[in-house]
mmCIF file of C-alpha atoms in Angstrom:
data_model
loop_
_atom_site.group_PDB
_atom_site.id
_atom_site.type_symbol
_atom_site.label_atom_id
_atom_site.label_comp_id
_atom_site.label_asym_id
_atom_site.label_seq_id
_atom_site.Cartn_x
_atom_site.Cartn_y
_atom_site.Cartn_z
ATOM 1 C CA UNK A 24 0.650 8.979 10.639
ATOM 2 C CA UNK A 25 -2.937 7.738 10.214
ATOM 3 C CA UNK A 26 -3.571 10.446 7.619
ATOM 4 C CA UNK A 27 -1.001 8.816 5.268
ATOM 5 C CA UNK A 28 -1.873 5.111 5.644
ATOM 6 C CA UNK A 29 -4.464 2.998 7.363
ATOM 7 C CA UNK A 30 -3.845 -0.492 8.721
ATOM 8 C CA UNK A 31 -6.645 -3.048 8.853
ATOM 9 C CA UNK A 32 -7.129 -5.508 11.711
ATOM 10 C CA UNK A 33 -5.569 -8.144 9.426
ATOM 11 C CA UNK A 34 -2.475 -5.964 8.953
ATOM 12 C CA UNK A 35 -3.200 -4.762 5.403
ATOM 13 C CA UNK A 36 -1.683 -1.326 4.828
ATOM 14 C CA UNK A 37 -3.671 0.960 2.512
ATOM 15 C CA UNK A 38 -2.441 4.363 1.290
ATOM 16 C CA UNK A 39 -4.573 7.444 1.911
ATOM 17 C CA UNK A 40 -2.433 10.336 0.691
ATOM 18 C CA UNK A 41 1.090 11.122 -0.442
ATOM 19 C CA UNK A 42 3.533 11.400 2.420
ATOM 20 C CA UNK A 43 5.868 9.537 4.723
ATOM 21 C CA UNK A 44 5.285 7.735 7.973
ATOM 22 C CA UNK A 45 6.532 4.762 9.946
ATOM 23 C CA UNK A 46 4.747 1.549 10.812
ATOM 24 C CA UNK A 47 5.659 -0.072 14.099
ATOM 25 C CA UNK A 48 5.606 -3.870 13.923
ATOM 26 C CA UNK A 49 5.690 -5.791 17.175
ATOM 27 C CA UNK A 50 5.974 -9.483 17.979
ATOM 28 C CA UNK A 51 6.212 -10.044 21.682
ATOM 29 C CA UNK A 52 9.257 -8.112 22.887
ATOM 30 C CA UNK A 53 10.570 -7.540 19.351
ATOM 31 C CA UNK A 54 9.752 -4.141 17.840
ATOM 32 C CA UNK A 55 10.608 -2.958 14.358
ATOM 33 C CA UNK A 56 9.959 0.457 12.851
ATOM 34 C CA UNK A 57 9.379 0.306 9.077
ATOM 35 C CA UNK A 58 9.510 3.522 7.057
ATOM 36 C CA UNK A 59 6.640 3.903 4.574
ATOM 37 C CA UNK A 60 6.532 6.384 1.710
ATOM 38 C CA UNK A 61 3.330 6.891 -0.300
ATOM 39 C CA UNK A 62 3.405 8.649 -3.664
ATOM 40 C CA UNK A 63 1.250 8.798 -6.750
ATOM 41 C CA UNK A 64 -2.149 9.040 -5.037
ATOM 42 C CA UNK A 65 -3.066 12.189 -6.967
ATOM 43 C CA UNK A 66 -1.951 10.682 -10.299
ATOM 44 C CA UNK A 67 -2.442 6.903 -10.052
ATOM 45 C CA UNK A 68 -1.293 4.378 -12.605
ATOM 46 C CA UNK A 69 -4.192 3.578 -14.978
ATOM 47 C CA UNK A 70 -6.265 0.506 -14.207
ATOM 48 C CA UNK A 71 -4.873 -2.534 -16.007
ATOM 49 C CA UNK A 72 -7.302 -4.952 -17.627
ATOM 50 C CA UNK A 73 -4.788 -7.786 -17.165
ATOM 51 C CA UNK A 74 -3.593 -6.926 -13.657
ATOM 52 C CA UNK A 75 -6.787 -5.465 -12.143
ATOM 53 C CA UNK A 76 -9.998 -6.295 -14.025
ATOM 54 C CA UNK A 77 -9.333 -9.992 -14.762
ATOM 55 C CA UNK A 78 -8.313 -10.718 -11.142
ATOM 56 C CA UNK A 79 -11.500 -9.029 -9.871
ATOM 57 C CA UNK A 80 -13.619 -11.173 -12.192
ATOM 58 C CA UNK A 81 -11.695 -14.265 -11.057
ATOM 59 C CA UNK A 82 -11.971 -13.552 -7.338
ATOM 60 C CA UNK A 83 -15.678 -12.764 -7.705
ATOM 61 C CA UNK A 84 -16.141 -16.110 -9.495
ATOM 62 C CA UNK A 85 -17.475 -14.561 -12.699
ATOM 63 C CA UNK A 86 -15.105 -16.474 -14.964
ATOM 64 C CA UNK A 87 -15.285 -19.789 -13.118
ATOM 65 C CA UNK A 88 -16.557 -22.992 -14.708
ATOM 66 C CA UNK A 89 -19.851 -22.698 -12.843
ATOM 67 C CA UNK A 90 -20.608 -19.243 -14.164
ATOM 68 C CA UNK A 91 -19.649 -17.290 -17.309
ATOM 69 C CA UNK A 92 -16.437 -19.300 -17.704
ATOM 70 C CA UNK A 93 -18.167 -22.537 -18.643
ATOM 71 C CA UNK A 94 -17.938 -23.723 -22.251
ATOM 72 C CA UNK A 95 -21.263 -22.203 -23.312
ATOM 73 C CA UNK A 96 -21.083 -19.197 -20.992
ATOM 74 C CA UNK A 97 -24.129 -18.095 -19.041
ATOM 75 C CA UNK A 98 -27.162 -16.248 -20.433
ATOM 76 C CA UNK A 99 -25.348 -15.051 -23.557
ATOM 77 C CA UNK A 100 -22.187 -13.868 -21.763
ATOM 78 C CA UNK A 101 -19.071 -16.014 -22.028
ATOM 79 C CA UNK A 102 -15.672 -15.413 -20.425
ATOM 80 C CA UNK A 103 -12.557 -17.561 -20.613
ATOM 81 C CA UNK A 104 -12.002 -19.794 -17.605
ATOM 82 C CA UNK A 105 -10.061 -17.810 -14.975
ATOM 83 C CA UNK A 106 -9.126 -15.105 -17.509
ATOM 84 C CA UNK A 107 -6.979 -17.394 -19.675
ATOM 85 C CA UNK A 108 -7.871 -15.362 -22.791
ATOM 86 C CA UNK A 109 -7.842 -11.776 -21.568
ATOM 87 C CA UNK A 110 -8.170 -10.280 -25.064
ATOM 88 C CA UNK A 111 -11.236 -12.450 -25.721
ATOM 89 C CA UNK A 112 -12.684 -11.460 -22.352
ATOM 90 C CA UNK A 113 -12.109 -7.797 -23.172
ATOM 91 C CA UNK A 114 -14.017 -8.252 -26.444
ATOM 92 C CA UNK A 115 -16.840 -10.078 -24.623
ATOM 93 C CA UNK A 116 -17.158 -7.279 -22.073
ATOM 94 C CA UNK A 117 -16.588 -4.220 -24.256
ATOM 95 C CA UNK A 118 -17.524 -5.156 -27.826
ATOM 96 C CA UNK A 119 -20.045 -8.015 -27.744
ATOM 97 C CA UNK A 120 -23.668 -7.776 -26.673
ATOM 98 C CA UNK A 121 -24.141 -4.683 -28.830
ATOM 99 C CA UNK A 122 -22.019 -2.720 -26.376
ATOM 100 C CA UNK A 123 -24.640 -2.988 -23.629
ATOM 101 C CA UNK A 124 -22.372 -4.476 -20.958
ATOM 102 C CA UNK A 125 -20.350 -1.318 -20.360
ATOM 103 C CA UNK A 126 -21.356 2.317 -20.632
ATOM 104 C CA UNK A 127 -18.279 4.547 -20.289
ATOM 105 C CA UNK A 128 -20.359 7.752 -20.267
ATOM 106 C CA UNK A 129 -22.103 6.530 -17.089
ATOM 107 C CA UNK A 130 -20.243 3.514 -15.660
ATOM 108 C CA UNK A 131 -22.738 3.000 -12.820
ATOM 109 C CA UNK A 132 -25.377 2.367 -15.504
ATOM 110 C CA UNK A 133 -23.310 -0.399 -17.095
ATOM 111 C CA UNK A 134 -24.921 -3.824 -17.117
ATOM 112 C CA UNK A 135 -21.642 -5.305 -15.859
ATOM 113 C CA UNK A 136 -21.817 -3.140 -12.722
ATOM 114 C CA UNK A 137 -25.596 -3.349 -12.284
ATOM 115 C CA UNK A 138 -25.607 -7.164 -12.338
ATOM 116 C CA UNK A 139 -22.448 -7.643 -10.276
ATOM 117 C CA UNK A 140 -23.742 -5.322 -7.527
ATOM 118 C CA UNK A 141 -27.280 -6.726 -7.557
ATOM 119 C CA UNK A 142 -28.945 -3.533 -8.794
ATOM 120 C CA UNK A 143 -30.632 -5.645 -11.465
ATOM 121 C CA UNK A 144 -31.418 -9.378 -11.197
ATOM 122 C CA UNK A 145 -28.391 -11.627 -11.647
ATOM 123 C CA UNK A 146 -28.554 -15.411 -11.489
ATOM 124 C CA UNK A 147 -25.217 -15.487 -9.679
ATOM 125 C CA UNK A 148 -26.348 -13.066 -6.979
ATOM 126 C CA UNK A 149 -24.323 -10.134 -5.704
ATOM 127 C CA UNK A 150 -20.674 -10.616 -6.623
ATOM 128 C CA UNK A 151 -19.299 -7.152 -5.898
ATOM 129 C CA UNK A 152 -20.400 -4.878 -3.072
ATOM 130 C CA UNK A 153 -21.250 -1.312 -4.061
ATOM 131 C CA UNK A 154 -18.555 1.083 -2.883
ATOM 132 C CA UNK A 155 -16.005 -1.716 -2.389
ATOM 133 C CA UNK A 156 -12.463 -1.511 -3.737
ATOM 134 C CA UNK A 157 -13.445 -3.874 -6.587
ATOM 135 C CA UNK A 158 -16.452 -1.726 -7.484
ATOM 136 C CA UNK A 159 -14.404 1.477 -7.435
ATOM 137 C CA UNK A 160 -11.656 -0.132 -9.545
ATOM 138 C CA UNK A 161 -14.087 -1.304 -12.245
ATOM 139 C CA UNK A 162 -15.736 2.140 -12.336
ATOM 140 C CA UNK A 163 -12.318 3.786 -12.626
ATOM 141 C CA UNK A 164 -11.387 1.421 -15.497
ATOM 142 C CA UNK A 165 -14.521 2.530 -17.354
ATOM 143 C CA UNK A 166 -13.916 6.205 -16.555
ATOM 144 C CA UNK A 167 -10.367 5.843 -17.902
ATOM 145 C CA UNK A 168 -11.720 4.664 -21.261
ATOM 146 C CA UNK A 169 -11.953 0.846 -21.014
ATOM 147 C CA UNK A 170 -8.287 0.442 -21.860
ATOM 148 C CA UNK A 171 -6.883 -2.948 -22.878
ATOM 149 C CA UNK A 172 -3.277 -2.735 -21.812
ATOM 150 C CA UNK A 173 -0.497 -4.933 -23.101
ATOM 151 C CA UNK A 174 -0.073 -8.108 -21.137
ATOM 152 C CA UNK A 175 2.418 -7.309 -18.430
ATOM 153 C CA UNK A 176 5.357 -9.486 -17.549
ATOM 154 C CA UNK A 177 6.428 -9.778 -13.963
ATOM 155 C CA UNK A 178 5.115 -7.036 -11.713
ATOM 156 C CA UNK A 179 7.602 -5.088 -9.674
ATOM 157 C CA UNK A 180 7.097 -3.896 -6.135
ATOM 158 C CA UNK A 181 9.699 -1.372 -5.098
ATOM 159 C CA UNK A 182 10.959 -1.813 -1.553
ATOM 160 C CA UNK A 183 13.328 0.822 -0.255
ATOM 161 C CA UNK A 184 15.654 -0.405 2.465
#
């Protein structure tokens, strides 16, 4: 049911709404029907700083050695290399810089978002496309109150067979 999930050309399945459907997987003459159940779309799990925000910053290259992750940081903003010190990174983003990096009352006006999306000049260029999943996730984290969650252990993906 294309109203429940969408499947990208690369085979990535993304949920759209709560419900059940089946995904048909084919490889030559072999066909397999996989049941898919989507739940929690209306009430999603809060954005995790450790599991969501740090990986976005890492994949965008923000906390790499050539950018804000180098020993002295970049232009007054320093992150730990590849998110090694998540609590320190949280402080750098939320508490340092006189609170100017994030603006929970209007997340789109946050310096973090404005620079990453290229709305204001950024020496590293555009790192996050406006409207992308990363952009929406960072905005949602700010809308949810800039929460610093406890460091999670192993993540669990539930597979029903």
